[in-house]
Coordinates of C-alpha atoms in Angstrom, one line a residue:
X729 CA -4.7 18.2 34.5
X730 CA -3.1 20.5 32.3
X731 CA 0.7 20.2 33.7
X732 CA -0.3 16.6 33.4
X733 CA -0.9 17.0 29.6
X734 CA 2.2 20.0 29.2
X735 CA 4.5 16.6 31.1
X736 CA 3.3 14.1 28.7
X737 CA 4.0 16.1 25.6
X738 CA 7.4 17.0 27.0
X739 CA 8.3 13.7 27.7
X740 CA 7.0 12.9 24.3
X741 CA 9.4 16.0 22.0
X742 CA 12.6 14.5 24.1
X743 CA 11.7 10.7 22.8
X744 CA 11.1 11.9 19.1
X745 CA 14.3 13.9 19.0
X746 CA 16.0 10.6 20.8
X747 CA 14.3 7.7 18.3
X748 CA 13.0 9.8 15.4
X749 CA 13.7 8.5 11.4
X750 CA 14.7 12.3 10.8
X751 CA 15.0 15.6 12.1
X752 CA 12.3 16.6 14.4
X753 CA 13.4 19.3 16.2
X754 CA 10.6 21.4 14.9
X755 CA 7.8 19.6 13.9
X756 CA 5.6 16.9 16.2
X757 CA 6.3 13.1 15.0
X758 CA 5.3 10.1 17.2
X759 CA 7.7 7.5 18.3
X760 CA 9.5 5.0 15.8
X761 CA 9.5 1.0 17.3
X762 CA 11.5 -0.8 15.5
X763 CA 12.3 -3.6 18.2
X764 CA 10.8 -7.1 18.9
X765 CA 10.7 -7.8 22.9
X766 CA 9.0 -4.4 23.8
X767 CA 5.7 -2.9 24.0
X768 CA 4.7 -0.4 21.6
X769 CA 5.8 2.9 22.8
X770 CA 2.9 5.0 21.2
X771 CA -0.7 3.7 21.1
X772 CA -2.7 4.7 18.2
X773 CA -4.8 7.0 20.3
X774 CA -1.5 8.6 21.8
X775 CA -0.5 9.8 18.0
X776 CA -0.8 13.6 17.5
X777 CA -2.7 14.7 14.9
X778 CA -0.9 15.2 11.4
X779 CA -2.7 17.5 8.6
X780 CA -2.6 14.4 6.1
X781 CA -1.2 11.5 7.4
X782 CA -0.5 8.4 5.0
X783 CA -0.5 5.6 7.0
X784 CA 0.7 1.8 5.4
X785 CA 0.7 -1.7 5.9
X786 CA 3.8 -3.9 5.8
X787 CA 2.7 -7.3 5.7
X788 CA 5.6 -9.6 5.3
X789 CA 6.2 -12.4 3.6
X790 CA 6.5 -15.9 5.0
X791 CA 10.2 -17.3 6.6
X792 CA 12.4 -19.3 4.2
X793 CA 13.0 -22.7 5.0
X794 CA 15.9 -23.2 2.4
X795 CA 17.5 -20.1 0.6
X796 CA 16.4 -19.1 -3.0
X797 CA 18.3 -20.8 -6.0
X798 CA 19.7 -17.6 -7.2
X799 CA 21.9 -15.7 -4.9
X800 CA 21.3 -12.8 -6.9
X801 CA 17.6 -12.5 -6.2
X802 CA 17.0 -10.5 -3.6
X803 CA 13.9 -11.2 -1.8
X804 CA 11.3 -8.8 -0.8
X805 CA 11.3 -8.7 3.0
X806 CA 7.5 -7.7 2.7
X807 CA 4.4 -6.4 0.9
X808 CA 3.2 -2.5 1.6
X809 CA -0.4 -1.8 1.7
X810 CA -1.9 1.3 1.6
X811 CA -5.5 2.2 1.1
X812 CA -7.8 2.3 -1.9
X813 CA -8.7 5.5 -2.5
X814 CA -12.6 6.1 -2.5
X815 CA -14.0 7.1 -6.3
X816 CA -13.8 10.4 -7.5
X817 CA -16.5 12.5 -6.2
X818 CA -18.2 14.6 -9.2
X819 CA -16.4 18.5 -9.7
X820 CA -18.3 21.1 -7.5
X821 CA -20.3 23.7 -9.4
X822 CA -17.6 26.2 -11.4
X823 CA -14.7 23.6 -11.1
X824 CA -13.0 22.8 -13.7
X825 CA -12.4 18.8 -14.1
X826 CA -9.0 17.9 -16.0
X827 CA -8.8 15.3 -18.5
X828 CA -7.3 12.5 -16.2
X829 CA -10.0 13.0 -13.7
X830 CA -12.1 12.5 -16.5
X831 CA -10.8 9.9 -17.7
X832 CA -10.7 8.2 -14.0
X833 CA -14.4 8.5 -13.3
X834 CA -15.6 7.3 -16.7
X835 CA -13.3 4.5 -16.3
X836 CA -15.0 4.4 -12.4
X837 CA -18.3 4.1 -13.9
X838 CA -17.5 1.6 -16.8
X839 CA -16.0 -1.0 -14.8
X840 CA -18.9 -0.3 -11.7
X841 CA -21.5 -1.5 -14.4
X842 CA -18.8 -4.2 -15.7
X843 CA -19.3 -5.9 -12.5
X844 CA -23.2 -5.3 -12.4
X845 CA -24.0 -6.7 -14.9
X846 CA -21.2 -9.4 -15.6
X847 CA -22.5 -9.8 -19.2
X848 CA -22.0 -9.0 -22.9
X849 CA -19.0 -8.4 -25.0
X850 CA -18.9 -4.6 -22.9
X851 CA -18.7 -6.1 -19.5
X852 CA -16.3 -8.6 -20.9
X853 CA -13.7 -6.0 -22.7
X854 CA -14.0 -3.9 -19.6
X855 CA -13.2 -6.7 -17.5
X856 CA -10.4 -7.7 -19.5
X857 CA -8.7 -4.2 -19.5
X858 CA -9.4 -3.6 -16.2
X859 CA -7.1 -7.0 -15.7
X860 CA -4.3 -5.9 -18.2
X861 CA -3.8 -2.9 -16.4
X862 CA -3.6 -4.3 -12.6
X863 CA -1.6 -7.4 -14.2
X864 CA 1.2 -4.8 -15.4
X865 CA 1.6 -3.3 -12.4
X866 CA 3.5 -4.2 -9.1
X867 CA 2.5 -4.5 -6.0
X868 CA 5.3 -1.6 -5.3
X869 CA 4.3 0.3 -7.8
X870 CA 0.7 0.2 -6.6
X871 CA 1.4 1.4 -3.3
X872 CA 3.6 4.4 -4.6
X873 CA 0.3 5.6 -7.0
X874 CA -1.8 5.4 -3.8
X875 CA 0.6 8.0 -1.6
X876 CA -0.1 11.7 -1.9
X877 CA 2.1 14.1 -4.5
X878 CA 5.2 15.2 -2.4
X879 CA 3.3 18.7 -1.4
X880 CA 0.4 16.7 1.0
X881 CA 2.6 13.8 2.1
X882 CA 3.4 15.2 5.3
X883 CA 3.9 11.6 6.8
X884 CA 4.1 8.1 6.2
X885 CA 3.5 6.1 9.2
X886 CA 3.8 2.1 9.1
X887 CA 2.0 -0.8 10.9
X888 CA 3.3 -3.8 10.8
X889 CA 3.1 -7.2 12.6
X890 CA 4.9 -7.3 15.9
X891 CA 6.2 -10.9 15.3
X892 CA 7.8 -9.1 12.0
X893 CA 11.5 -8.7 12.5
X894 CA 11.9 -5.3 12.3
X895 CA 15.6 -4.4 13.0
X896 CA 16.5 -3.1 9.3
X897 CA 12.6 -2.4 8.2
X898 CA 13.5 1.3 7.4
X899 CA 16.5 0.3 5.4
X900 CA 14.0 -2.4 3.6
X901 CA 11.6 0.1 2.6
X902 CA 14.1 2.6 1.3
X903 CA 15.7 0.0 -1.1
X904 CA 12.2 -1.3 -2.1
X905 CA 11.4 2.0 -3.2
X906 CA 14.4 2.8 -5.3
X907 CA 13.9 -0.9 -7.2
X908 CA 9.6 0.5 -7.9
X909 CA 11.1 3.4 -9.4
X910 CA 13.1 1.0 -12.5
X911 CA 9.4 -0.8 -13.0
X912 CA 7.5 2.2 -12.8
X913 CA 9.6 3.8 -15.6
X914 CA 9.5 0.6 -17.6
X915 CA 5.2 0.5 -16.9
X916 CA 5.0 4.2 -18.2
X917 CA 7.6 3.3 -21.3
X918 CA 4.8 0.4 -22.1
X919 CA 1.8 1.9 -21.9
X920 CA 3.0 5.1 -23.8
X921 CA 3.5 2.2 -26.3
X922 CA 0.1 0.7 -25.8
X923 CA -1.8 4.0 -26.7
X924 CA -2.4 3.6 -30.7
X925 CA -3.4 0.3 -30.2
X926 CA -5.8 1.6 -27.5
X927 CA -6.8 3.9 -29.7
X928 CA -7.6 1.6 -32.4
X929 CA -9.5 -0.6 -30.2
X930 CA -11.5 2.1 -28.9
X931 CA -12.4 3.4 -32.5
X932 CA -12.9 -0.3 -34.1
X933 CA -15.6 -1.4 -31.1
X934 CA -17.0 1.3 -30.2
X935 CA -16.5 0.5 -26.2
X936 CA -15.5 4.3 -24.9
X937 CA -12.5 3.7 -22.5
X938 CA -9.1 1.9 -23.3
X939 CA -7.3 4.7 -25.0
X940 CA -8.3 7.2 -22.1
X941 CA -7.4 4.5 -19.7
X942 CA -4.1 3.8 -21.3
X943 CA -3.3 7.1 -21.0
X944 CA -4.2 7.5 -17.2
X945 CA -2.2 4.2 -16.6
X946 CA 0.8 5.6 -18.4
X947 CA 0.3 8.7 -16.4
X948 CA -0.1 6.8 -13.0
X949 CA 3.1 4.9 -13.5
X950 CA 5.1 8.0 -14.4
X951 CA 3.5 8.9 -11.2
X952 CA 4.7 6.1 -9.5
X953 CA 8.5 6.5 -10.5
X954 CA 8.2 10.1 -9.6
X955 CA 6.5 9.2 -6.1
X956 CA 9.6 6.6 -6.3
X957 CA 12.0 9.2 -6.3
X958 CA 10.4 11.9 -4.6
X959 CA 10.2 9.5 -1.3
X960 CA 13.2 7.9 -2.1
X961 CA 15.1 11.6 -1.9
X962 CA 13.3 12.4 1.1
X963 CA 13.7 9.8 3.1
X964 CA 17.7 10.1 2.4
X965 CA 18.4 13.4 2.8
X966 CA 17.9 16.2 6.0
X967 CA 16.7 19.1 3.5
X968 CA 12.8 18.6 3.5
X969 CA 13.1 14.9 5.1
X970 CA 9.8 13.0 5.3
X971 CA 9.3 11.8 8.9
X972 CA 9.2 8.2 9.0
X973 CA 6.6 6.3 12.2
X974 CA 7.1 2.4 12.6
X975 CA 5.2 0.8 15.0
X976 CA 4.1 -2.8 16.0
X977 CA 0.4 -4.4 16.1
X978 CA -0.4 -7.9 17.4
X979 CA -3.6 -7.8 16.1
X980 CA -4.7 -7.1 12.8
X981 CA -1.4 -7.2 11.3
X982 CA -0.8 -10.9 12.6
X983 CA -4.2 -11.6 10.6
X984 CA -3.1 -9.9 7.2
X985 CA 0.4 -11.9 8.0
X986 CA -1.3 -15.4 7.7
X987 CA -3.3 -14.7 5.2
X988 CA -0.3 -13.7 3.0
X989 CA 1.4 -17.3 4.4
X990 CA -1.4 -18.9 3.0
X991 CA -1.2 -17.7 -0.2
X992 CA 2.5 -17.6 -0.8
X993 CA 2.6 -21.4 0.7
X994 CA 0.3 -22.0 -2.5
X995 CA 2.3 -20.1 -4.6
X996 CA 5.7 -21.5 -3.8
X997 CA 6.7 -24.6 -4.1
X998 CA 6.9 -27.7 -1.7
X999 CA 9.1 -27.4 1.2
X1000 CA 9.6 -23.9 0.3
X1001 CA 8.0 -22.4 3.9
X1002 CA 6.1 -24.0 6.4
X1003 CA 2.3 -24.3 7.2
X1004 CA 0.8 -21.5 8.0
X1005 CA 0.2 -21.4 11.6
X1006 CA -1.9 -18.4 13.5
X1007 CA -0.5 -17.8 17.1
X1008 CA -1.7 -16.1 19.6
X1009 CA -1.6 -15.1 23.1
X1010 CA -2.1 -17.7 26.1
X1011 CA -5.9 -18.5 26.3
X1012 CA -6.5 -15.9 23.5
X1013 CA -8.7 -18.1 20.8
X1014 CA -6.8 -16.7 18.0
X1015 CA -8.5 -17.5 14.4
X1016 CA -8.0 -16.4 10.9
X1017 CA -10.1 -13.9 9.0
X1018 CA -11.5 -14.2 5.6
X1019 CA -13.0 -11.1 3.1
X1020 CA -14.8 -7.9 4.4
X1021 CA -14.3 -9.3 8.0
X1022 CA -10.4 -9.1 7.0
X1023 CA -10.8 -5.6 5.2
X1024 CA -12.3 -4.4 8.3
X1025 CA -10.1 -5.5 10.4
X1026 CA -7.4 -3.2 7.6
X1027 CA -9.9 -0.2 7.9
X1028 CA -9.9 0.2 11.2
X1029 CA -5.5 0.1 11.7
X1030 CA -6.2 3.1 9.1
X1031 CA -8.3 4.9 10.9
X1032 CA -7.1 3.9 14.4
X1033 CA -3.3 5.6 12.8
X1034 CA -5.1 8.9 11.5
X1035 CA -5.8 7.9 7.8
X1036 CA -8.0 10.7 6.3
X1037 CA -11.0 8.2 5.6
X1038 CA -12.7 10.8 3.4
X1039 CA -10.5 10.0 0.7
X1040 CA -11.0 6.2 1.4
X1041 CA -12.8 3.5 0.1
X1042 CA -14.7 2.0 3.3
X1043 CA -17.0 -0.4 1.3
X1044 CA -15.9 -4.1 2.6
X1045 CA -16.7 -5.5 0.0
X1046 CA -14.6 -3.8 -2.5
X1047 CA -11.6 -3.3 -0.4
X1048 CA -11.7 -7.1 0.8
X1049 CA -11.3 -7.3 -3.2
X1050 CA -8.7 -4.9 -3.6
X1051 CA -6.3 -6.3 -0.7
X1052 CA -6.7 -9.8 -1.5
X1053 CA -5.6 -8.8 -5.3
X1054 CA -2.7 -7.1 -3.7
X1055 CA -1.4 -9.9 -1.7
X1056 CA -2.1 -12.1 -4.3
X1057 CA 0.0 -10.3 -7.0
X1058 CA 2.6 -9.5 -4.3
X1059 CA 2.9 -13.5 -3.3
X1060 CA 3.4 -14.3 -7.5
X1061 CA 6.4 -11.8 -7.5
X1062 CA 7.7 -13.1 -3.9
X1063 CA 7.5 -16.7 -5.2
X1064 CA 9.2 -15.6 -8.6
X1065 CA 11.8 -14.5 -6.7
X1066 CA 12.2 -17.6 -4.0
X1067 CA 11.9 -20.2 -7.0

């Protein structure tokens, strides 16, 4: 049994060093698939075990059926998901808390009771921040606040649908980070703006929270143009590379696909892209998936991949709320850019 296992991890060093995104001579990576008429080469439960892997969805966007207006635009090939990080667990005894984790868990608490209770001029003001802020952002820049500071992103590994072409989907990612890191800097520049007026707010209602919040938002999109470039460099380079995974699903992914042609086929406009349709395999009763049955369906491609789902919301609820915000804000900027 052993030789058996000593084989499989020979056979599976030579593939790596063969298909591999970057250099992995020295360091264990599982296969890249970037092709359309093959199986997957590595199954989830074949992927070795990485200290914290960051594992992301690339749902794409729906097929054009005539080109865009503006030959300028270029159109995003496809959304990237990653997960919603679980709230902030309280400091342990001793520990000191800094100001932005603060800041995040008061902000954590506000908008929990926000949403409990749904009423008063509080809940309404907390509701409508809370909006401002996710408005601002972009679906890019999102995804690039959710990854790990450059010393604990070991990995990034990538699921996406396998009726996705795929041919150029590394070369797709790398550009769509260096375009986040231009909004990211123009999120920070405006909410560095925003902070006096947050503060005023804050001091003329008494409603603890926007000026802290500003500040955290103005953090998290410096952040996110540093994640930008961070990834950006390391992907590019051979000197600390990040290894890069790509690998095909024909479930889940195809569900989180049609749901994103469903909303960007109301987004657009008429003629745009086709219907929706949800294939499927012959005599497989294929059929679309709505809300936490959806964000389930998203939890368990993390956790099949090797997310770290400590440090993940798994409420259903709240990330079926979350992912169809994404997708939603993702298919206004796609549909911006196809009008």
């Amino acid at each position: 049994m052993a030789s058996i296992d000593d084989s499989l991890r020979e056979n599976e060093k030579a593939h790596a060093r063969t298909h591999s995104t970057a250099d992995t001579s020295d360091r264990s990576s599982y296969t890249s698939h970037m092709s359309l008429g093959e199986e997957a080469v590595a199954a989830p439960e074949e992927l070795p075990a990485a200290e914290h892997p960051t594992v992301a969805l690339l749902i794409p966007f729906p097929q054009l059926l005539r080109p865009p207006s503006s030959q300028k635009v270029k159109v995003p090939p496809f959304m990237v998901y990653a997960p919603l990080g679980a709230p902030l667990p309280p400091p342990k005894e001793g520990e000191k808390d800094s100001y932005k984790n603060k800041a995040i868990r008061r902000w954590q608490k506000e908008e929990k009771e926000a949403k409990e209770s749904g009423a008063g001029f509080k809940a309404k003001a907390v509701k409508l921040i809370s909006k401002g802020m996710s408005a601002t952002k972009n679906s890019r820049i999102e995804f690039l606040v959710r990854t790990p500071n450059k010393k604990k992103l070991k990995e990034l590994r990538f699921v996406y649908p396998s009726s996705m072409p795929a041919e150029h989907v590394q070369q797709q990612f790398t550009e769509l980070v260096k375009s986040a890191k231009k909004g990211a800097i123009m999120n920070g520049v405006i909410a560095t703006s925003l902070a006096p007026f947050a503060l005023a707010f804050d001091t003329l209602t008494f409603i603890p929270g926007p000026f802290e919040i500003t500040a955290v938002w103005s953090a998290s999109s410096w952040t996110g143009a540093a994640r930008a470039a961070g990834i950006a460099n390391r992907i590019t380079s051979r000197d600390g590379a990040l290894p890069l995974s790509f690998t095909p699903d024909t479930r889940a992914l195809e569900l989180l696909a049609f749901r994103m042609h469903e909303i960007c086929a109301r987004k657009a406009r008429p003629g745009t892209v086709a219907q929706p349709h949800l294939g499927g395999a012959p005599g497989e009763n294929a059929r679309p998936m709505r809300g936490p049955e959806l964000a389930g369906a998203a939890l368990d491609v993390f956790r099949a991949y090797g997310e770290d789902m400590d440090d993940v919301e798994t409420d259903r609820m709240r990330v079926a709320e979350d992912l169809e915000r994404c997708m939603k804000k993702a298919a206004k900027e796609w549909a911006k850019a196809v009008a």
